[in-house]
Structure formats: structure tokens, C-alpha cells
Short mmCIF file of C-alpha atoms and ligand atoms in Angstrom, two decimals:
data_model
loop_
_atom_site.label_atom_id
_atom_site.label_comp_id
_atom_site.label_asym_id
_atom_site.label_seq_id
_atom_site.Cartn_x
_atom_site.Cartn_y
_atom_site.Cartn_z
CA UNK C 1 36.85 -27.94 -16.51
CA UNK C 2 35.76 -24.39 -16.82
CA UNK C 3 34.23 -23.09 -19.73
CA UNK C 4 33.82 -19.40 -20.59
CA UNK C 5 31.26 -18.40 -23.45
CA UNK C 6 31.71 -15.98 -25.67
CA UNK C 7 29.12 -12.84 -25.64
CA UNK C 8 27.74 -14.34 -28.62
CA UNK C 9 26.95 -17.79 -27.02
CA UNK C 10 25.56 -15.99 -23.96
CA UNK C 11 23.05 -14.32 -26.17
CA UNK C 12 22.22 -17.82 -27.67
CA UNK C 13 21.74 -18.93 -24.23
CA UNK C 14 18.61 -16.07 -23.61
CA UNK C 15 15.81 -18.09 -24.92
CA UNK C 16 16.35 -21.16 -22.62
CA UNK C 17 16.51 -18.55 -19.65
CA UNK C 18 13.31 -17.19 -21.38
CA UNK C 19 11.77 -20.60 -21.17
CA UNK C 20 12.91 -21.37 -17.94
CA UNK C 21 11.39 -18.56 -16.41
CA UNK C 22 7.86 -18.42 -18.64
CA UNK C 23 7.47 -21.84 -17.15
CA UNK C 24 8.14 -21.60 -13.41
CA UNK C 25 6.03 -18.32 -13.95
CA UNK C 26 3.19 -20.46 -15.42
CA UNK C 27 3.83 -23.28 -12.31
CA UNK C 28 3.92 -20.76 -9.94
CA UNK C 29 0.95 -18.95 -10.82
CA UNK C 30 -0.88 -22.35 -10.51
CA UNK C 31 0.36 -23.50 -7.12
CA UNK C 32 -3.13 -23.95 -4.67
CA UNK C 33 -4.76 -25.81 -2.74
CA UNK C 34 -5.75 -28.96 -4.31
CA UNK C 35 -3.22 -29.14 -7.27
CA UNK C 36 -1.71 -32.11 -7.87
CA UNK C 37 2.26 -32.59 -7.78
CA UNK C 38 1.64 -34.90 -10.65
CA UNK C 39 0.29 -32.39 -12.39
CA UNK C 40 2.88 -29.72 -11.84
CA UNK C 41 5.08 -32.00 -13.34
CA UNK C 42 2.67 -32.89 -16.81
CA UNK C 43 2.06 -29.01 -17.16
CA UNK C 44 6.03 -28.31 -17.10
CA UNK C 45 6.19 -31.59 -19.66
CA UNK C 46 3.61 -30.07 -22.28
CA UNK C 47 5.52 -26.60 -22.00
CA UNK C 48 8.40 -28.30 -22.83
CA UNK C 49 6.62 -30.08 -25.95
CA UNK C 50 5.06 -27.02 -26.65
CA UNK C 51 8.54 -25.27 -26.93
CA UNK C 52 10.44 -27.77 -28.47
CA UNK C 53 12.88 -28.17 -25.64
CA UNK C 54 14.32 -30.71 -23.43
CA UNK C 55 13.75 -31.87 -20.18
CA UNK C 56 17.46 -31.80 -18.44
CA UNK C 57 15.63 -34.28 -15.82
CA UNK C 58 13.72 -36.78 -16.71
CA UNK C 59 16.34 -38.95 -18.13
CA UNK C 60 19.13 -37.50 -15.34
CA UNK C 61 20.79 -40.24 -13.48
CA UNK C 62 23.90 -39.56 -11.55
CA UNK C 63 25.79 -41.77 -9.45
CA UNK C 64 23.88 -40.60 -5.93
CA UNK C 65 20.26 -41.29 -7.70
CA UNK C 66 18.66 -44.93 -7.31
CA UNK C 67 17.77 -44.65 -11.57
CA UNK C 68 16.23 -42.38 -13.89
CA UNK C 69 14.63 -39.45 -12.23
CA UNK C 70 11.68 -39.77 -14.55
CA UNK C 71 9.99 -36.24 -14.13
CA UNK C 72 10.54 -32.72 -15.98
CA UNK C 73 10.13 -30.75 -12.74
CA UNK C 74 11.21 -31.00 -9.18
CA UNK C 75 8.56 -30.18 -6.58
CA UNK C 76 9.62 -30.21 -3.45
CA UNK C 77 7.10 -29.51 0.05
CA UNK C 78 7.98 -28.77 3.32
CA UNK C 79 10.45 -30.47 4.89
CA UNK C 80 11.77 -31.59 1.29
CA UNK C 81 13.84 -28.96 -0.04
CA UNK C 82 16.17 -30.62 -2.85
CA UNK C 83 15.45 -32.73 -6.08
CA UNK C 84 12.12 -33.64 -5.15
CA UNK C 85 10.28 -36.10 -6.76
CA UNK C 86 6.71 -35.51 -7.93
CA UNK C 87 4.52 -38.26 -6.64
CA UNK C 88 0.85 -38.12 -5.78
CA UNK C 89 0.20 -35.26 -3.55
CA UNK C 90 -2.42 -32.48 -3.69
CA UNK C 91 -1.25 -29.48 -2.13
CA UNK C 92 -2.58 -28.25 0.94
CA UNK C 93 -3.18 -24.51 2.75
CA UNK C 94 0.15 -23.03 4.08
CA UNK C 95 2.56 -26.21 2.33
CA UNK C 96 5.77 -24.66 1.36
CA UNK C 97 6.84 -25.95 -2.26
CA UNK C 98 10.31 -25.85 -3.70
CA UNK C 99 9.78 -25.77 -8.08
CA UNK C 100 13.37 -26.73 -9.58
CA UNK C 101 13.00 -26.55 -13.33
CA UNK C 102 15.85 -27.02 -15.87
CA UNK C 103 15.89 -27.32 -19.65
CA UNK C 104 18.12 -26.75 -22.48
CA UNK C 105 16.54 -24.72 -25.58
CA UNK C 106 18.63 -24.83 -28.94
CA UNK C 107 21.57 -26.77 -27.30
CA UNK C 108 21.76 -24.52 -24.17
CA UNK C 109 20.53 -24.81 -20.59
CA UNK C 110 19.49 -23.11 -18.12
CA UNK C 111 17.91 -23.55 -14.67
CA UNK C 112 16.05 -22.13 -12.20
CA UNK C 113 13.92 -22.34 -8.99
CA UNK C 114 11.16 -20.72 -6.92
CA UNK C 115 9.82 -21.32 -3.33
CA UNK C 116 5.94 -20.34 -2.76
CA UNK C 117 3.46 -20.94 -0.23
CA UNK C 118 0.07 -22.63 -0.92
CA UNK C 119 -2.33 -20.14 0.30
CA UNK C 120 -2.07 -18.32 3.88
CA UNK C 121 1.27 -19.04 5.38
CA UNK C 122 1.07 -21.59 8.39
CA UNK C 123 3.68 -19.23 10.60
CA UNK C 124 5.67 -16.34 9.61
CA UNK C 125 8.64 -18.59 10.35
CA UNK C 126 7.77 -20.24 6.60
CA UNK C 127 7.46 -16.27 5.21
CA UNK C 128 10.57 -15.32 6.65
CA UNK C 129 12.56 -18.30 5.35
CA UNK C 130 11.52 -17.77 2.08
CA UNK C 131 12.36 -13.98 2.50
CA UNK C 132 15.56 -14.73 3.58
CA UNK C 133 16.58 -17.32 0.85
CA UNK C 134 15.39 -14.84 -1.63
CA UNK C 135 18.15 -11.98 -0.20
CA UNK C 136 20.49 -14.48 -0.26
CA UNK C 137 20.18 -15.19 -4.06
CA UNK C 138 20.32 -11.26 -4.53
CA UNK C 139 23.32 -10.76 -2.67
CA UNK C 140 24.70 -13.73 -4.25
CA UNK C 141 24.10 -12.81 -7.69
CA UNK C 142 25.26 -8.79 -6.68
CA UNK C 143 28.64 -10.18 -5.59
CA UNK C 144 28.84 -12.14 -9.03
CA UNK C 145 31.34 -9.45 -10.51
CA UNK C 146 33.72 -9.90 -13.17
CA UNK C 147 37.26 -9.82 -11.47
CA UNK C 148 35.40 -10.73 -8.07
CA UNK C 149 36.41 -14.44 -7.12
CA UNK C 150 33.80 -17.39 -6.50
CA UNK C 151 34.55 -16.80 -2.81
CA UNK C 152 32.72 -13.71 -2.71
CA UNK C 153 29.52 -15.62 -4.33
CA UNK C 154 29.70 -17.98 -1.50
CA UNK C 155 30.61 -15.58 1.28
CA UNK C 156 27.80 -13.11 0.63
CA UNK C 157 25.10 -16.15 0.51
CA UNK C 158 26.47 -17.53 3.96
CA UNK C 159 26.45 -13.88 5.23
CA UNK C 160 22.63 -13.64 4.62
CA UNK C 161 21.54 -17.23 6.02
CA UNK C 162 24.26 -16.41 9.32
CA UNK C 163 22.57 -13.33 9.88
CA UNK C 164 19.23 -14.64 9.60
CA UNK C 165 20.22 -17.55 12.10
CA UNK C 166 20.06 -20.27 9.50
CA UNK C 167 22.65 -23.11 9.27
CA UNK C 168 24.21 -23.70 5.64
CA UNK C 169 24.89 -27.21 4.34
CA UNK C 170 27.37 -26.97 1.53
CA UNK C 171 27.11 -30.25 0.32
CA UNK C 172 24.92 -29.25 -2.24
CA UNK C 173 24.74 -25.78 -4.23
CA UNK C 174 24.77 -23.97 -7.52
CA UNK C 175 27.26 -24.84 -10.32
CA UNK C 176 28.47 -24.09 -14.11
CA UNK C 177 26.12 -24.36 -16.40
CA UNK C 178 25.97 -24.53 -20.04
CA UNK C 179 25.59 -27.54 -22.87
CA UNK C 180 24.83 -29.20 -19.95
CA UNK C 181 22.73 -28.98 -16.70
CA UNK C 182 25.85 -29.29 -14.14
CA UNK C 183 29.54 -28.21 -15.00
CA UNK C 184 32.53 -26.95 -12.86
CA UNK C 185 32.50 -24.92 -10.70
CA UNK C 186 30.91 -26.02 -7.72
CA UNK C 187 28.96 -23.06 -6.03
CA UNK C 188 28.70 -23.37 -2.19
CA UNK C 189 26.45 -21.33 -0.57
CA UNK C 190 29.05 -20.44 2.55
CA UNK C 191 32.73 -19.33 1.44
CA UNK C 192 35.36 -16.70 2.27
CA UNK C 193 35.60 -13.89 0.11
CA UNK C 194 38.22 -13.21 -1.73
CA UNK C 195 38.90 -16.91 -2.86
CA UNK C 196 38.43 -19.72 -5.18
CA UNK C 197 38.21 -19.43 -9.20
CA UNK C 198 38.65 -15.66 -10.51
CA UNK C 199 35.13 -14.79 -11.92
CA UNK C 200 35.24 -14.01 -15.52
CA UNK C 201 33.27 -12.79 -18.13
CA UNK C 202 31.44 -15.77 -19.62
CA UNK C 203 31.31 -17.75 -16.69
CA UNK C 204 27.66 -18.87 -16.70
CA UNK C 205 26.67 -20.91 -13.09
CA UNK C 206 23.16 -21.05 -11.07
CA UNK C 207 23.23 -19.86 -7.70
CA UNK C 208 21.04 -21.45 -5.47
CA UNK C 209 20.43 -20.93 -1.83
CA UNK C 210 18.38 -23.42 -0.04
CA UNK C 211 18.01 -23.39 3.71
CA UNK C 212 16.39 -25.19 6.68
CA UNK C 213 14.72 -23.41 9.13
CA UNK C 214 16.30 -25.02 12.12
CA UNK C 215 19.28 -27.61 10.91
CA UNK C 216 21.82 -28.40 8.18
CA UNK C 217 21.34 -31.37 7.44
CA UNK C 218 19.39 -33.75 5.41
CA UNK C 219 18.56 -37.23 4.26
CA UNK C 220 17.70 -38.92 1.29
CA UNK C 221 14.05 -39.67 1.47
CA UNK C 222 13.13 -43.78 0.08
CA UNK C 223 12.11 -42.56 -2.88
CA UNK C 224 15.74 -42.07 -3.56
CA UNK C 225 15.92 -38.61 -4.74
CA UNK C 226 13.78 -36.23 -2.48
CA UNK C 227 16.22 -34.72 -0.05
CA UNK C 228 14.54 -33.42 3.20
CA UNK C 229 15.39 -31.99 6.82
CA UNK C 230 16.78 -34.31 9.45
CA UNK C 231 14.62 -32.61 11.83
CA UNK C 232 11.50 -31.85 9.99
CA UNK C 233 11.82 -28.43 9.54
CA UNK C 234 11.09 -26.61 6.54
CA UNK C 235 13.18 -25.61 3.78
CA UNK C 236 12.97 -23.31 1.01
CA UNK C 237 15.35 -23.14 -2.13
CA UNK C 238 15.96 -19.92 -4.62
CA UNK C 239 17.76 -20.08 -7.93
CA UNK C 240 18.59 -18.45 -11.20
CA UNK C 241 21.28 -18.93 -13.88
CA UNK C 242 23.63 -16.04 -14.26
CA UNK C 243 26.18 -14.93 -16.96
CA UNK C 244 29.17 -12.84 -15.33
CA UNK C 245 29.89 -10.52 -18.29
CA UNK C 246 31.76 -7.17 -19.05
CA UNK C 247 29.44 -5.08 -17.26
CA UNK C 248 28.54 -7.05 -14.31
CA UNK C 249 25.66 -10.15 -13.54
CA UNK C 250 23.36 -10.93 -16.13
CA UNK C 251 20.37 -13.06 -14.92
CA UNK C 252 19.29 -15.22 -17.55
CA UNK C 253 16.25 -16.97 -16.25
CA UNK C 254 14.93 -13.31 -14.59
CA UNK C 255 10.71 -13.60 -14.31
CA UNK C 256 9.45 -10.33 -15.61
MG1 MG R 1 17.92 -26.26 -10.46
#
């Protein structure tokens, strides 16, 4: 089912956006060499005690996940690129790390991620891929016009990763969210334009590219939750949750 919020709910919805974004500012600004996955995770978890707010993960068990995930935070390195699990890892030079955070603030959620690079890059194949997955939430989020259609979302995503030379797995991708981390509609990130779900004002969804730099596909790793390349190439993943409203996309979980 589709829900539309009111203006008035989408302006309740600002502070988790707010809190989304303070934190994977804070995470991101503490990504180097040596840091501890582990701890990724337990700073997100006293941010989130700090704030009040709840973890939309920790406690998330769908029917694809082994059990509870466990964590606040999804940290996912190098060839990992989806719903990875923190484990025991310190980051090393040039990793590429995925940060998926969600968390709902006063009843609403919202949801977000970032892909960084521990110190110097290890090949400007890794820059580039983050580069592109980055235009490819812009141009996602541009096309996310009131009276536009979820196709366009989609279709101006794929355009970016085709262009770039990247393959597009649409298996996964964004989706609605609101009371709860993942509603209707499914988002794929490749589409025609033009079709799908009319996009009206109050839709609220996260977009969110993700890519591999040579292949489409993945596997779940045994850890049951960490999704990563079939070929061991790396991926990088960008996301934000957006409001379609009267005048156009608003981004709620923007990083000033
Ligand atoms: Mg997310």
C-alpha cells in the first residue's frame, strides 16, 4: 500500500532526516585506517541513545535474513556492498566502505547511506565508482517530480550507471518509507520513464544506487546478511530519503 503524508507529517519527519544525517556525518568523519567496524557500529548505537531514537536494525529480521540483524549500522567494505554486517575488522588504506544507517525519531524514519574511502584510493577505478553512484542518486532524486512517474526515478539512475559502463541489479533498491523502515513502492535503480506509480506529493521513498564495478550480481555472504560481488569487485552504495512535495524533491536526510 501507498501512503502519502500530509505536509504537516513531512515536517514531523525532518528531525529523523536530521539525525540520520548528523550521524553518518559523525561516522564518516571517523572512517581511517585502523577503526574498528565494531566500533562504527557502538558509536552509531550511543548516538542513537544519545538522541532518544531507535535503531530500525538491530532487531530487523525479514524473511531473506538467517535472524536478528543485531547491529544499528551497516558497514559494508569492498566487495560487500549491501546490508553488511559489522564484525571485527579494522579498516585498512584505500578499503571502500558502504555506511547504511536508518532510524526512526518521534515515530518517523528515515534512512540514508554514504560510500567513502579509507585513506588514498587504491585505483581511480574505486574514485570513479563512487563518483558515479553519487550522480546517479542526484539524477535520481532530480527526476523525483511531483506528476513525474516512478519510472523516471528508475530510468534516470540506470541512465547514469549505463553510461558509466556499470551493470544494474534490480533485485534490490530504494523503497517507501515512513512509520516504518521499508514500505511500497519498490524503487529499482533501472526503469523506463514514463511508467509505474504517478509520483505525488507526499510520497516519501529512499533512493539508493549501489553498483559493482564489473558485474551485477551478488551473493549472500555466510554471515547471512552481507551481500557482496560474485566476482570480487567493488561496490559502492548512495542513499537519501526524499519527500516529493508541491514544489519538487525534498531531501530529508541532506548532510550540510
Ligand atoms: Mg538504507
Amino acid at each position: 500500500m501507498i501512503e502519502l503524508k500530509t505536509p504537516a507529517e513531512i515536517e514531523q519527519m525532518r528531525p529523523a532526516g536530521a539525525f540520520v544525517a548528523e550521524v553518518l556525518t559523525e561516522l564518516a568523519a571517523r572512517v581511517a585506517v585502523g577503526v574498528n567496524l565494531l566500533k562504527l557500529d557502538q558509536i552509531a548505537h550511543d548516538m542513537i541513545r544519545a538522541r532518544g531514537a531507535e535503531s530500525c536494525y538491530i532487531d530487523y529480521h525479514p524473511s531473506f535474513g538467517a535472524s536478528p540483524f543485531g547491529k544499528v549500522l551497516c558497514t559494508s567494505v569492498n566487495d560487500a556492498v549491501l546490508h553488511g554486517l559489522p564484525f571485527d575488522y579494522a579498516l585498512r588504506e584505500g578499503d571502500v566502505v558502504s555506511l547504511d544507517f536508518a532510524a526512526s525519531v518521534d515515530g518517523w524514519v528515515s534512512d540514508s547511506a554514504l560510500t567513502v574511502i579509507v585513506g588514498t584510493p587504491r585505483s581511480p577505478e574505486d574514485t570513479r565508482l563512487i563518483e558515479v553512484t553519487t550522480e546517479a542518486l542526484a539524477a535520481g532524486i532530480a527526476a523525483a517530480q511531483p506528476g513525474g512517474r516512478l519510472g523516471d526515478i528508475s530510468a534516470a539512475i540506470g541512465a547514469v550507471a549505463s553510461a558509466a559502463g556499470y551493470g544494474i541489479n534490480t533485485d534490490f533498491g530504494g523503497h517507501g518509507v515512513g512509520r516504518t523502515m521499508h514500505g511500497d513502492p519498490h524503487v529499482p535503480n533501472n526503469g523506463r520513464a514514463g511508467r509505474g506509480l504517478p509520483l505525488r506529493p507526499g510520497l516519501v521513498i529512499a533512493i539508493e544506487p549501489w553498483f559493482l564495478e564489473s558485474t551485477d550480481k551478488i551473493y549472500t555472504d555466510k554471515d547471512g546478511w552481507t551481500l557482496r560481488s560474485a566476482d570480487g569487485s567493488t561496490g559502492a552504495h548512495m542513499e537519501h530519503t526524499v519527500a516529493i512535495t508541491e514544489s519538487g524533491p525534498l531531501v530529508l536526510t541532506a548532510r550540510s
